[in-house]
């Protein structure tokens, strides 16, 4: 018996492929703006830019960066077989960029008064990965 089989009929968890070069560049301390310029599909670079902008008190810039990372992540999720719902596990490192961008988008939306977008993104995050929602809160 497969102890990890999904008995509830949910779609399987989506695990994005690893983007080794940009991941390693960020881990080595490269500027997120440089990584995003060289690897514009890497959601973690956009998430890092959004998080820095939020910390600097610039929610409009954060919103733009987060939305870019979010949409780049959605593209990758779809290519990986995601059908618009289902788990996106936080414990799978390549998923974290998308999940962080989604969280930053919710935060930035809240800071600029876009409450419907804040709620939509917060709900999407919690439904995709309760672990990410907990870790990022």
mmCIF file of C-alpha atoms in Angstrom:
data_model
loop_
_atom_site.group_PDB
_atom_site.id
_atom_site.type_symbol
_atom_site.label_atom_id
_atom_site.label_comp_id
_atom_site.label_asym_id
_atom_site.label_seq_id
_atom_site.Cartn_x
_atom_site.Cartn_y
_atom_site.Cartn_z
ATOM 1 C CA UNK A 1 0.000 0.000 0.000
ATOM 2 C CA UNK A 2 1.293 3.447 -0.930
ATOM 3 C CA UNK A 3 1.228 5.536 2.249
ATOM 4 C CA UNK A 4 1.588 8.732 0.202
ATOM 5 C CA UNK A 5 -1.298 8.042 -2.170
ATOM 6 C CA UNK A 6 -3.909 10.765 -2.342
ATOM 7 C CA UNK A 7 -7.193 9.172 -1.295
ATOM 8 C CA UNK A 8 -9.236 12.374 -1.506
ATOM 9 C CA UNK A 9 -9.089 12.773 -5.256
ATOM 10 C CA UNK A 10 -7.027 15.972 -5.155
ATOM 11 C CA UNK A 11 -4.520 16.531 -7.908
ATOM 12 C CA UNK A 12 -0.977 15.440 -7.126
ATOM 13 C CA UNK A 13 1.438 17.935 -5.630
ATOM 14 C CA UNK A 14 3.267 20.060 -8.176
ATOM 15 C CA UNK A 15 7.018 20.220 -7.849
ATOM 16 C CA UNK A 16 8.782 22.747 -10.024
ATOM 17 C CA UNK A 17 12.089 21.829 -11.640
ATOM 18 C CA UNK A 18 15.206 23.202 -10.008
ATOM 19 C CA UNK A 19 16.815 26.198 -11.679
ATOM 20 C CA UNK A 20 20.305 25.511 -10.393
ATOM 21 C CA UNK A 21 22.237 28.485 -11.744
ATOM 22 C CA UNK A 22 19.984 31.300 -10.431
ATOM 23 C CA UNK A 23 19.331 29.459 -7.162
ATOM 24 C CA UNK A 24 23.055 29.107 -6.543
ATOM 25 C CA UNK A 25 23.697 32.729 -7.554
ATOM 26 C CA UNK A 26 21.184 33.984 -4.987
ATOM 27 C CA UNK A 27 22.592 31.653 -2.332
ATOM 28 C CA UNK A 28 26.089 32.992 -3.044
ATOM 29 C CA UNK A 29 24.909 36.549 -2.446
ATOM 30 C CA UNK A 30 24.374 37.830 -5.968
ATOM 31 C CA UNK A 31 22.033 40.805 -6.123
ATOM 32 C CA UNK A 32 18.462 39.688 -6.835
ATOM 33 C CA UNK A 33 18.222 42.360 -9.552
ATOM 34 C CA UNK A 34 21.216 40.831 -11.358
ATOM 35 C CA UNK A 35 19.756 37.327 -11.037
ATOM 36 C CA UNK A 36 16.337 38.511 -12.276
ATOM 37 C CA UNK A 37 17.975 40.233 -15.255
ATOM 38 C CA UNK A 38 19.916 37.079 -16.225
ATOM 39 C CA UNK A 39 17.130 34.638 -15.320
ATOM 40 C CA UNK A 40 13.792 36.469 -15.607
ATOM 41 C CA UNK A 41 11.784 33.277 -15.105
ATOM 42 C CA UNK A 42 13.292 32.673 -11.642
ATOM 43 C CA UNK A 43 10.517 33.579 -9.189
ATOM 44 C CA UNK A 44 12.837 33.571 -6.176
ATOM 45 C CA UNK A 45 14.771 36.555 -7.554
ATOM 46 C CA UNK A 46 11.540 38.524 -8.009
ATOM 47 C CA UNK A 47 10.347 37.451 -4.566
ATOM 48 C CA UNK A 48 13.605 38.686 -3.019
ATOM 49 C CA UNK A 49 13.221 42.030 -4.806
ATOM 50 C CA UNK A 50 9.615 42.318 -3.583
ATOM 51 C CA UNK A 51 10.567 41.446 -0.016
ATOM 52 C CA UNK A 52 13.351 44.053 -0.030
ATOM 53 C CA UNK A 53 10.976 46.691 -1.377
ATOM 54 C CA UNK A 54 8.449 45.865 1.346
ATOM 55 C CA UNK A 55 11.182 46.169 3.993
ATOM 56 C CA UNK A 56 12.158 49.543 2.490
ATOM 57 C CA UNK A 57 8.577 50.798 2.738
ATOM 58 C CA UNK A 58 7.923 50.811 -1.015
ATOM 59 C CA UNK A 59 4.778 48.690 -1.492
ATOM 60 C CA UNK A 60 4.119 49.819 -5.082
ATOM 61 C CA UNK A 61 7.518 48.599 -6.250
ATOM 62 C CA UNK A 62 7.076 45.462 -4.148
ATOM 63 C CA UNK A 63 3.718 44.845 -5.808
ATOM 64 C CA UNK A 64 5.281 45.058 -9.275
ATOM 65 C CA UNK A 65 8.149 42.724 -8.406
ATOM 66 C CA UNK A 66 5.851 40.262 -6.623
ATOM 67 C CA UNK A 67 3.368 40.194 -9.496
ATOM 68 C CA UNK A 68 6.194 39.424 -11.929
ATOM 69 C CA UNK A 69 7.460 36.564 -9.751
ATOM 70 C CA UNK A 70 3.928 35.284 -9.256
ATOM 71 C CA UNK A 71 3.165 35.209 -12.993
ATOM 72 C CA UNK A 72 6.522 33.634 -13.852
ATOM 73 C CA UNK A 73 5.759 30.975 -11.239
ATOM 74 C CA UNK A 74 2.265 30.355 -12.614
ATOM 75 C CA UNK A 75 3.780 29.770 -16.054
ATOM 76 C CA UNK A 76 6.181 27.208 -14.601
ATOM 77 C CA UNK A 77 3.465 25.513 -12.544
ATOM 78 C CA UNK A 78 1.320 25.080 -15.649
ATOM 79 C CA UNK A 79 4.258 23.637 -17.594
ATOM 80 C CA UNK A 80 4.792 21.210 -14.685
ATOM 81 C CA UNK A 81 1.213 19.928 -15.018
ATOM 82 C CA UNK A 82 -0.624 22.105 -12.476
ATOM 83 C CA UNK A 83 -4.268 22.591 -13.481
ATOM 84 C CA UNK A 84 -5.114 25.676 -11.435
ATOM 85 C CA UNK A 85 -5.427 24.026 -8.037
ATOM 86 C CA UNK A 86 -3.731 21.506 -5.841
ATOM 87 C CA UNK A 87 -0.748 21.383 -3.517
ATOM 88 C CA UNK A 88 2.450 23.298 -4.193
ATOM 89 C CA UNK A 89 4.641 21.975 -1.366
ATOM 90 C CA UNK A 90 6.803 24.399 0.583
ATOM 91 C CA UNK A 91 9.264 21.644 1.444
ATOM 92 C CA UNK A 92 10.229 21.394 -2.250
ATOM 93 C CA UNK A 93 12.853 24.154 -2.536
ATOM 94 C CA UNK A 94 12.139 25.122 -6.195
ATOM 95 C CA UNK A 95 8.510 25.922 -5.221
ATOM 96 C CA UNK A 96 9.568 28.478 -2.627
ATOM 97 C CA UNK A 97 10.196 31.338 -5.058
ATOM 98 C CA UNK A 98 6.635 31.182 -6.354
ATOM 99 C CA UNK A 99 5.188 30.843 -2.857
ATOM 100 C CA UNK A 100 7.279 33.748 -1.537
ATOM 101 C CA UNK A 101 6.215 35.914 -4.505
ATOM 102 C CA UNK A 102 2.571 35.043 -3.836
ATOM 103 C CA UNK A 103 2.989 35.984 -0.173
ATOM 104 C CA UNK A 104 4.746 39.254 -1.076
ATOM 105 C CA UNK A 105 1.964 40.050 -3.539
ATOM 106 C CA UNK A 106 -0.630 39.579 -0.794
ATOM 107 C CA UNK A 107 1.347 41.796 1.580
ATOM 108 C CA UNK A 108 1.957 44.532 -0.996
ATOM 109 C CA UNK A 109 -1.686 44.474 -2.092
ATOM 110 C CA UNK A 110 -2.718 44.950 1.519
ATOM 111 C CA UNK A 111 -0.331 47.861 1.948
ATOM 112 C CA UNK A 112 -1.716 49.705 -1.077
ATOM 113 C CA UNK A 113 -5.310 49.077 -0.034
ATOM 114 C CA UNK A 114 -6.174 46.428 -2.609
ATOM 115 C CA UNK A 115 -7.989 44.237 -0.089
ATOM 116 C CA UNK A 116 -9.650 41.869 -2.581
ATOM 117 C CA UNK A 117 -6.276 40.999 -4.123
ATOM 118 C CA UNK A 118 -4.737 40.628 -0.674
ATOM 119 C CA UNK A 119 -7.470 38.166 0.329
ATOM 120 C CA UNK A 120 -7.319 36.262 -2.973
ATOM 121 C CA UNK A 121 -3.543 35.836 -2.756
ATOM 122 C CA UNK A 122 -3.615 34.933 0.952
ATOM 123 C CA UNK A 123 -6.276 32.301 0.307
ATOM 124 C CA UNK A 124 -4.380 30.957 -2.714
ATOM 125 C CA UNK A 125 -1.215 30.677 -0.619
ATOM 126 C CA UNK A 126 -2.934 28.872 2.247
ATOM 127 C CA UNK A 127 -4.758 26.484 -0.123
ATOM 128 C CA UNK A 128 -1.591 25.758 -2.122
ATOM 129 C CA UNK A 129 0.686 25.308 0.855
ATOM 130 C CA UNK A 130 -0.452 25.709 4.468
ATOM 131 C CA UNK A 131 3.191 25.189 5.439
ATOM 132 C CA UNK A 132 4.288 28.158 3.333
ATOM 133 C CA UNK A 133 1.519 30.335 4.743
ATOM 134 C CA UNK A 134 2.663 29.456 8.269
ATOM 135 C CA UNK A 135 6.365 29.871 7.496
ATOM 136 C CA UNK A 136 5.882 33.245 5.787
ATOM 137 C CA UNK A 137 3.494 34.768 8.304
#
